PDB file of C-alpha atoms and ligand atoms in Angstrom:
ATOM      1  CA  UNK Z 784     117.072 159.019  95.442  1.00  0.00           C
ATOM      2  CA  UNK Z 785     116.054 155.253  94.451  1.00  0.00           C
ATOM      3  CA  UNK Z 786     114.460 153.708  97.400  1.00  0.00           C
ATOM      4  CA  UNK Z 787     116.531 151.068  99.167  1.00  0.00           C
ATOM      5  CA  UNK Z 788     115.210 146.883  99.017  1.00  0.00           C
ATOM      6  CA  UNK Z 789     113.855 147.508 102.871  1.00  0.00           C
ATOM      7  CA  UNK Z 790     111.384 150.493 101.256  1.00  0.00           C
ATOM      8  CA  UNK Z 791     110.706 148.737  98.158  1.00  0.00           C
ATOM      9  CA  UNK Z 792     110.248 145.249  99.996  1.00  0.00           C
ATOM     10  CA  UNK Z 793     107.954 146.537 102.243  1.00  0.00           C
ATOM     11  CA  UNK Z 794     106.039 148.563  99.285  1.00  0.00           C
ATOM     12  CA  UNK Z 795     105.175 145.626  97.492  1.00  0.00           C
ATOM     13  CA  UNK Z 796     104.153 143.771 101.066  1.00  0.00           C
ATOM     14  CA  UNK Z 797     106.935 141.302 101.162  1.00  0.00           C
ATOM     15  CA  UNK Z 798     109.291 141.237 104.762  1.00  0.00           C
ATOM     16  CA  UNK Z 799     112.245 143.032 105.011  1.00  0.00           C
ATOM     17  CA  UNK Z 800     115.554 141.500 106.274  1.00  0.00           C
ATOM     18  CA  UNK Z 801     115.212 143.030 109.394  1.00  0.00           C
ATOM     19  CA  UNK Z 802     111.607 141.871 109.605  1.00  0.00           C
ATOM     20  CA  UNK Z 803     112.163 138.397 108.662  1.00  0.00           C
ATOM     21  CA  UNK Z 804     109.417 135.977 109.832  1.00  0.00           C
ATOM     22  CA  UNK Z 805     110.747 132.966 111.629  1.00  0.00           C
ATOM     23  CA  UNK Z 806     110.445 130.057 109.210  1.00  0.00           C
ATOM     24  CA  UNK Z 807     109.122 126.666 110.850  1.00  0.00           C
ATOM     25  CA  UNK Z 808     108.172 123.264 109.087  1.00  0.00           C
ATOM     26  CA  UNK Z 809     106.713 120.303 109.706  1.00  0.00           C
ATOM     27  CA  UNK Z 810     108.213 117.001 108.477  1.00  0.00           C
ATOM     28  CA  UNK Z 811     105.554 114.392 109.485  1.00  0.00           C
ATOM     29  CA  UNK Z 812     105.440 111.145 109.320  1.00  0.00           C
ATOM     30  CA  UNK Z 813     105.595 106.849 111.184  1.00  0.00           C
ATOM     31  CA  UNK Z 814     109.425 106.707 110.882  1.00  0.00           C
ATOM     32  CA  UNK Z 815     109.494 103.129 111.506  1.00  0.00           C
ATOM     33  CA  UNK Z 816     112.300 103.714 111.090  1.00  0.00           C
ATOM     34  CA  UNK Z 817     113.944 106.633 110.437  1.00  0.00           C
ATOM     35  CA  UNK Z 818     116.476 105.771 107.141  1.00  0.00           C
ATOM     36  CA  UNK Z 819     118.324 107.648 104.562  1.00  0.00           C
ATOM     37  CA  UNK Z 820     115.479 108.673 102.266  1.00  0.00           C
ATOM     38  CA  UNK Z 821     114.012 110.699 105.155  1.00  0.00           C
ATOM     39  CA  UNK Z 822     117.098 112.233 106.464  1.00  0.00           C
ATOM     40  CA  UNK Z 823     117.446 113.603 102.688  1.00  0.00           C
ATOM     41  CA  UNK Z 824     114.139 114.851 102.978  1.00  0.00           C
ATOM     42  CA  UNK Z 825     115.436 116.721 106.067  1.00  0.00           C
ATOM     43  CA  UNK Z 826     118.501 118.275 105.064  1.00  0.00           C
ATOM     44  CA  UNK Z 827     116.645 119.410 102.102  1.00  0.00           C
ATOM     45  CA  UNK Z 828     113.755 121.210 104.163  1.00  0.00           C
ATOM     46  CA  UNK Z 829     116.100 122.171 107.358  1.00  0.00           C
ATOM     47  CA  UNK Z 830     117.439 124.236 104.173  1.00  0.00           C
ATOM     48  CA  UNK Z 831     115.014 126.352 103.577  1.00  0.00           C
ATOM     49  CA  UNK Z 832     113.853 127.377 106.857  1.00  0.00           C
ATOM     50  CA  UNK Z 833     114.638 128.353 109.949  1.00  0.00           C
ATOM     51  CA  UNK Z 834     113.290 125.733 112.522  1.00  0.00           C
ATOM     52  CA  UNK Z 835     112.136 122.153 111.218  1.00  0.00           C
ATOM     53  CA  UNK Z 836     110.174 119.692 113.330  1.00  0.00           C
ATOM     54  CA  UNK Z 837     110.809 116.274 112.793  1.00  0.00           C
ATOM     55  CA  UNK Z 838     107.176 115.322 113.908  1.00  0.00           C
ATOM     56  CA  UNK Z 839     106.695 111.658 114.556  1.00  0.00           C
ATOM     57  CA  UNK Z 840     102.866 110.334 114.615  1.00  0.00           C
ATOM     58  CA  UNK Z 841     102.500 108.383 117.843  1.00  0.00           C
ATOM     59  CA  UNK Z 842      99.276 106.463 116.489  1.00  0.00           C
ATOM     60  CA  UNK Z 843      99.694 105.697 112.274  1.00  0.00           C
ATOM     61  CA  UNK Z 844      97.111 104.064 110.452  1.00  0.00           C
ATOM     62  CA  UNK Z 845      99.701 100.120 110.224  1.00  0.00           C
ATOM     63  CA  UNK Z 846     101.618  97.800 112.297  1.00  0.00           C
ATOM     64  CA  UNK Z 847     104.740  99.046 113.969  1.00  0.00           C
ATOM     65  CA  UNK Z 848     107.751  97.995 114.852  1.00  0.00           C
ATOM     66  CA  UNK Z 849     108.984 100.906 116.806  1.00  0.00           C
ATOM     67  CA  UNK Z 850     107.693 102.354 120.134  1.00  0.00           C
ATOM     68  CA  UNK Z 851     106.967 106.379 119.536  1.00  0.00           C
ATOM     69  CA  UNK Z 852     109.271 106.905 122.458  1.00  0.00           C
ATOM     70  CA  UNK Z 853     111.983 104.672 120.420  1.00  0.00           C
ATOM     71  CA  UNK Z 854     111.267 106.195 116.819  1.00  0.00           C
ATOM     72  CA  UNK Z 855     111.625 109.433 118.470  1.00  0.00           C
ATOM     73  CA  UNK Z 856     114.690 108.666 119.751  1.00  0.00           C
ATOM     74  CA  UNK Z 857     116.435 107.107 116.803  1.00  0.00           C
ATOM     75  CA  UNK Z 858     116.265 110.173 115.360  1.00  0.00           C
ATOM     76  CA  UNK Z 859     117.245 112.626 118.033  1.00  0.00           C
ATOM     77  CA  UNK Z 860     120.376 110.142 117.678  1.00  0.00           C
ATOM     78  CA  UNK Z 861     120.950 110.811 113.675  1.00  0.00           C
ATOM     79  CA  UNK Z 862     120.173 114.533 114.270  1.00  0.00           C
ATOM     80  CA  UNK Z 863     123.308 114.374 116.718  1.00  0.00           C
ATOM     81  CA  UNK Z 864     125.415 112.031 114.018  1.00  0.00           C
ATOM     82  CA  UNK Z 865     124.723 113.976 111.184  1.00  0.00           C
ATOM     83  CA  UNK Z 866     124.977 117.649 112.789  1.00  0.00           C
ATOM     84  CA  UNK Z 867     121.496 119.120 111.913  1.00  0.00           C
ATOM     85  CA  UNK Z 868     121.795 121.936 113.828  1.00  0.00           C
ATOM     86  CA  UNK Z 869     118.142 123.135 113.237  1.00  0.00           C
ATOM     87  CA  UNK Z 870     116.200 120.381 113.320  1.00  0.00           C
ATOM     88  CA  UNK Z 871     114.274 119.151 116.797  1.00  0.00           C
ATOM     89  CA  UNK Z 872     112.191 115.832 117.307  1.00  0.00           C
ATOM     90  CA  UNK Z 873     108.102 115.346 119.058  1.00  0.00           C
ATOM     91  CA  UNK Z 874     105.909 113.124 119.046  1.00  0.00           C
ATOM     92  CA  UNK Z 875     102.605 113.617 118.369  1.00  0.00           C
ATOM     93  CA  UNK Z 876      99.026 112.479 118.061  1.00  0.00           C
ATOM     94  CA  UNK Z 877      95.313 113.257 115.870  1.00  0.00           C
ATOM     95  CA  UNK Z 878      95.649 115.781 113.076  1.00  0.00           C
ATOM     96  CA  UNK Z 879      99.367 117.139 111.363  1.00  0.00           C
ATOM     97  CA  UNK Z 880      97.495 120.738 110.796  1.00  0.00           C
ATOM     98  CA  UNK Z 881      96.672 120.965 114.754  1.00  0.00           C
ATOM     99  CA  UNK Z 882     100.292 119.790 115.722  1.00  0.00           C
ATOM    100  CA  UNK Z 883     101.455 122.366 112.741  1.00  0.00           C
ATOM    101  CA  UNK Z 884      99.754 125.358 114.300  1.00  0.00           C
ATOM    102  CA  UNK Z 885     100.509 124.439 117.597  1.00  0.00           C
ATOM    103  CA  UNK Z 886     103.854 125.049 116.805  1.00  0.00           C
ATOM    104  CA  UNK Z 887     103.461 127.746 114.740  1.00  0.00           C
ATOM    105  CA  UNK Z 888     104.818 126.394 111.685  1.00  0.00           C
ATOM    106  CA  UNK Z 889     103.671 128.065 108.026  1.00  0.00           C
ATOM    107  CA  UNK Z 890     104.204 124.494 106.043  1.00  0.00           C
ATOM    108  CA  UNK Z 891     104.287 120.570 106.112  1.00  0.00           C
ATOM    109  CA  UNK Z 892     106.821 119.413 104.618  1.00  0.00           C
ATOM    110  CA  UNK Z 893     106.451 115.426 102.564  1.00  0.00           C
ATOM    111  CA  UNK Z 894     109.209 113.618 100.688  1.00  0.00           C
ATOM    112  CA  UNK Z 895     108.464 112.486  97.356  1.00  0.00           C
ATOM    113  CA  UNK Z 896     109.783 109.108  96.162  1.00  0.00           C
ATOM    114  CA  UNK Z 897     107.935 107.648  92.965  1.00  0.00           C
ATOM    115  CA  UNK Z 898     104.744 108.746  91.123  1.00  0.00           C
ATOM    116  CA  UNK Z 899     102.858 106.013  93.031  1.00  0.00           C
ATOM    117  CA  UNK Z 900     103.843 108.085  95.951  1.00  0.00           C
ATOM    118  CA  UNK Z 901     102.127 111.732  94.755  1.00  0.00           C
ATOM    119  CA  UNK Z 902      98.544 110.763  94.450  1.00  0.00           C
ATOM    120  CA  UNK Z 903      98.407 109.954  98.289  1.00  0.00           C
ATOM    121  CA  UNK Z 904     100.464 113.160  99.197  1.00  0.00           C
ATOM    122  CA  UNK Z 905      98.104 115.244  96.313  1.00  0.00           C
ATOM    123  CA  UNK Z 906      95.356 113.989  98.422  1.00  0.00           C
ATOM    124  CA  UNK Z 907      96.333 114.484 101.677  1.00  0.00           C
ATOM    125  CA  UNK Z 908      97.808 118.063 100.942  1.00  0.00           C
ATOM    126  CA  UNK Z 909      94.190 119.419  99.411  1.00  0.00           C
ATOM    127  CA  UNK Z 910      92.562 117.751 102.922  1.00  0.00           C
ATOM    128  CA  UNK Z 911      95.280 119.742 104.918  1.00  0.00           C
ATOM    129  CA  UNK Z 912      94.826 122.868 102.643  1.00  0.00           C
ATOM    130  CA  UNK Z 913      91.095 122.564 103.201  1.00  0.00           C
ATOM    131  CA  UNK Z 914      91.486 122.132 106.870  1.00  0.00           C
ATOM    132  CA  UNK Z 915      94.083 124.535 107.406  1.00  0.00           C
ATOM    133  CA  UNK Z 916      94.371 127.079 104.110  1.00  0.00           C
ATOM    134  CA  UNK Z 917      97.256 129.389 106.290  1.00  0.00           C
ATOM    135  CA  UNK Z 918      99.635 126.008 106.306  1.00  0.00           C
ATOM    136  CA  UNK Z 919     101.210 125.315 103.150  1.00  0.00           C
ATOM    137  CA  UNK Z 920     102.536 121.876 101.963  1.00  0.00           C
ATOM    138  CA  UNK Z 921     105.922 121.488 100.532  1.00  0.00           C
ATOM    139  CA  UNK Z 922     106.847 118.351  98.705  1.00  0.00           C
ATOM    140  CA  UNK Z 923     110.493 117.783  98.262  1.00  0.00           C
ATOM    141  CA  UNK Z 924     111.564 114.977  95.653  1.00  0.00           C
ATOM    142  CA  UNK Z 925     113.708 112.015  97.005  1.00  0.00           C
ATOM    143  CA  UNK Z 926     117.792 111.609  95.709  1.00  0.00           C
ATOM    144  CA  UNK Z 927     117.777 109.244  93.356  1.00  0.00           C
ATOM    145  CA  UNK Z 928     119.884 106.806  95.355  1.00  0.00           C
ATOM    146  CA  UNK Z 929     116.941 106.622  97.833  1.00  0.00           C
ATOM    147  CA  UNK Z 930     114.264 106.487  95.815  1.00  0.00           C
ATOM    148  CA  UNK Z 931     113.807 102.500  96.806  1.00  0.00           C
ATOM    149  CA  UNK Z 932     113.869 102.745 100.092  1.00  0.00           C
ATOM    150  CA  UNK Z 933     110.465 102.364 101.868  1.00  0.00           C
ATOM    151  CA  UNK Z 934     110.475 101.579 105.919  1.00  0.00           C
ATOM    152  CA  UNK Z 935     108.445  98.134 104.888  1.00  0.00           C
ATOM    153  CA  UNK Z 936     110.948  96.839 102.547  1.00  0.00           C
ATOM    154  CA  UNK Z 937     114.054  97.675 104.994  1.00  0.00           C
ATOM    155  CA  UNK Z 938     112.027  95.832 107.668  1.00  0.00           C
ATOM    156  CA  UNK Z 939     111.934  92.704 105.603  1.00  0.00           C
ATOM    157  CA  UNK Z 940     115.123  93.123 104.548  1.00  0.00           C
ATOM    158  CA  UNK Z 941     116.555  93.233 108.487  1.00  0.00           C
ATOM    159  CA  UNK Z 942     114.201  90.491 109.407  1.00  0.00           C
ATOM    160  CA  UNK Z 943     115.876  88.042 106.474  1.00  0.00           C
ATOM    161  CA  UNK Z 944     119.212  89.761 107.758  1.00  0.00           C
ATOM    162  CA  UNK Z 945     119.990  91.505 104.620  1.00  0.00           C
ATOM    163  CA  UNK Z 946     122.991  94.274 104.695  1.00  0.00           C
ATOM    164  CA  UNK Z 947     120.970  97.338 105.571  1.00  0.00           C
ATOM    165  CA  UNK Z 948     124.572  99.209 104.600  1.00  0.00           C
ATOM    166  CA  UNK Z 949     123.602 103.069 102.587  1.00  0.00           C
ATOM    167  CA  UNK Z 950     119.728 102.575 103.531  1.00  0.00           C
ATOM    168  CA  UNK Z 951     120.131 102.689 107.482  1.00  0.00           C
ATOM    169  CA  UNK Z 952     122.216 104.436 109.736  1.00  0.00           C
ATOM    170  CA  UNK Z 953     124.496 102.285 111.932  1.00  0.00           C
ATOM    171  CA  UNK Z 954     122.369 103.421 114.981  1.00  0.00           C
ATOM    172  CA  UNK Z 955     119.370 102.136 113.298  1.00  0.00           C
ATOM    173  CA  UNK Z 956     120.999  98.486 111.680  1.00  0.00           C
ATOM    174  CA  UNK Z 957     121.949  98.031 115.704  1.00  0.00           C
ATOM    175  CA  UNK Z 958     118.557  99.105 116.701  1.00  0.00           C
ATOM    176  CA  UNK Z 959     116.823  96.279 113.936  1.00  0.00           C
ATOM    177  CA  UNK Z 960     118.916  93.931 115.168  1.00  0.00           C
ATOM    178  CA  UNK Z 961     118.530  94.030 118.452  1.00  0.00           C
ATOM    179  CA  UNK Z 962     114.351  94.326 118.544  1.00  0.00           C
ATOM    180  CA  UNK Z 963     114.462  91.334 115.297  1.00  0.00           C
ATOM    181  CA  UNK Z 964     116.397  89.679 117.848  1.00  0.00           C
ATOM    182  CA  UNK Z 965     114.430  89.868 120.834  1.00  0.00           C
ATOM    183  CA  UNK Z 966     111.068  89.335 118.296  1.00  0.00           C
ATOM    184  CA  UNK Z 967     111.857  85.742 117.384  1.00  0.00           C
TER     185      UNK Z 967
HETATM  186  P1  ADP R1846     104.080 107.791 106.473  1.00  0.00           P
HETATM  187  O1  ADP R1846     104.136 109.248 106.765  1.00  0.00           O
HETATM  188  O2  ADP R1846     103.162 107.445 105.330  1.00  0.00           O
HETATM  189  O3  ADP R1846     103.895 106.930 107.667  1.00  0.00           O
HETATM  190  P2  ADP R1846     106.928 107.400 106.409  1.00  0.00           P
HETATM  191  O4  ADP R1846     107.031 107.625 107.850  1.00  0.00           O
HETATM  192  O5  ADP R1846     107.581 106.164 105.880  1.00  0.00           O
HETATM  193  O6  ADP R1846     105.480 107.390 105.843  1.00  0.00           O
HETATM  194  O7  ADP R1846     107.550 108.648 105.620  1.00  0.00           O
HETATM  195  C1  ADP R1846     107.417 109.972 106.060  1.00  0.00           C
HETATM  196  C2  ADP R1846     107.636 110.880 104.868  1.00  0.00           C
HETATM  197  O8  ADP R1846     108.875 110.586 104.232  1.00  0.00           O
HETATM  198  C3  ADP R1846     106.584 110.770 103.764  1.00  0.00           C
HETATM  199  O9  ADP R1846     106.395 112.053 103.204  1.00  0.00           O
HETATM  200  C4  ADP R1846     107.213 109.851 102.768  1.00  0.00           C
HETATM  201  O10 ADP R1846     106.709 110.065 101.456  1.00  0.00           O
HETATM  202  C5  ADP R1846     108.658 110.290 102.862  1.00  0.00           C
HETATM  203  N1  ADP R1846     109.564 109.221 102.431  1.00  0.00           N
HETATM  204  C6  ADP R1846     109.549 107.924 102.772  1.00  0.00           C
HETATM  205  N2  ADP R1846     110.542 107.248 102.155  1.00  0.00           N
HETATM  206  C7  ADP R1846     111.206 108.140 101.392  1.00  0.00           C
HETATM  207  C8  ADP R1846     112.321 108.068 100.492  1.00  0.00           C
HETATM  208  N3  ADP R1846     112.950 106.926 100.239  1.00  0.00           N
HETATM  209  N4  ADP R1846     112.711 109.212  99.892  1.00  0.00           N
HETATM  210  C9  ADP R1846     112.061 110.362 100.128  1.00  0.00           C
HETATM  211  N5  ADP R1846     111.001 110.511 100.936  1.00  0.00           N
HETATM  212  C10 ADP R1846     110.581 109.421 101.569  1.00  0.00           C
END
């Protein structure tokens, strides 16, 4: 008799359906704030696994606009608008490897937008692989109608009152507003 895929799978080392290994990613990043390029990014990864944590860095390396508590919250709010059912929100501070693994996620997931973006990511993914060689990074390239958006340029574009319309939820344009607002 032909052995089945669960005998042959598990021959050649790889999990069996009934084994299956739960999937969780990473998505890291400032989300300052959180706009259309990056909820691509995580419908694309939410995807391919089974859990994915939007993990927002409390303590980035530039000037912010957004509390953590409020980045964090603008995008429980889009997870709830656009129905990601598998995708959860937490802060979190020092290194993405520690917060991976303390979670228990296998991978980090980075969006990709233009070629200035990749030597950055390259970078940063061989410092993560040497840090952490069990957590794998995944690098998912950006939709084409999204490939201009940057948080910095949508900041200066709600600060000069610019139509934020396709680049920002309407959660987030209300949310610019308001703090622009109360800035000046
Ligand atoms: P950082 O992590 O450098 O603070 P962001 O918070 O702006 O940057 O972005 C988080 C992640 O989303 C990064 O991997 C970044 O490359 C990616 N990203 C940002 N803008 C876009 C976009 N328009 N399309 C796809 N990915 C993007």
């Amino acid at each position: 008799m032909p052995p089945d895929d669960a005998s042959r799978g598990a021959a050649q080392g790889r999990a069996t359906p009934s084994e299956h290994k739960r999937l969780v990613a990473v998505y890291p990043g400032s989300f300052d704030p959180v706009h259309r390029g990056h909820i691509d990014i995580a419908k694309r990864a939410a995807a391919l696994v089974d859990e994915l944590i939007i993990a927002v860095y409390a303590t980035p390396n530039k000037k912010l606009l957004f509390s953590t508590d409020k980045r964090a919250d603008l995008w429980r709010k889009t997870i709830a608008e656009e129905e990601l059912a598998n995708v959860r929100v937490e802060p979190f501070e020092g290194l993405v490897i520690d917060f991976a693994r303390s979670v228990a996620a296998q991978s980090i997931v980075r969006g990709l937008r233009a070629v200035t973006d990749f030597e950055l990511e390259f970078q940063q993914a061989l410092m993560n692989r040497k840090l952490a060689p069990e957590i794998e990074t995944i690098m998912i390239v950006t939709d084409l109608r999204y490939l201009f958006i940057s948080a910095t340029l949508l900041k200066e574009v709600a600060r000069l009152h610019g139509d934020l319309d396709g680049i920002v939820t309407n959660t987030v344009a209300a949310a610019l507003k308001k703090r622009l607002s109360i800035g000046e």
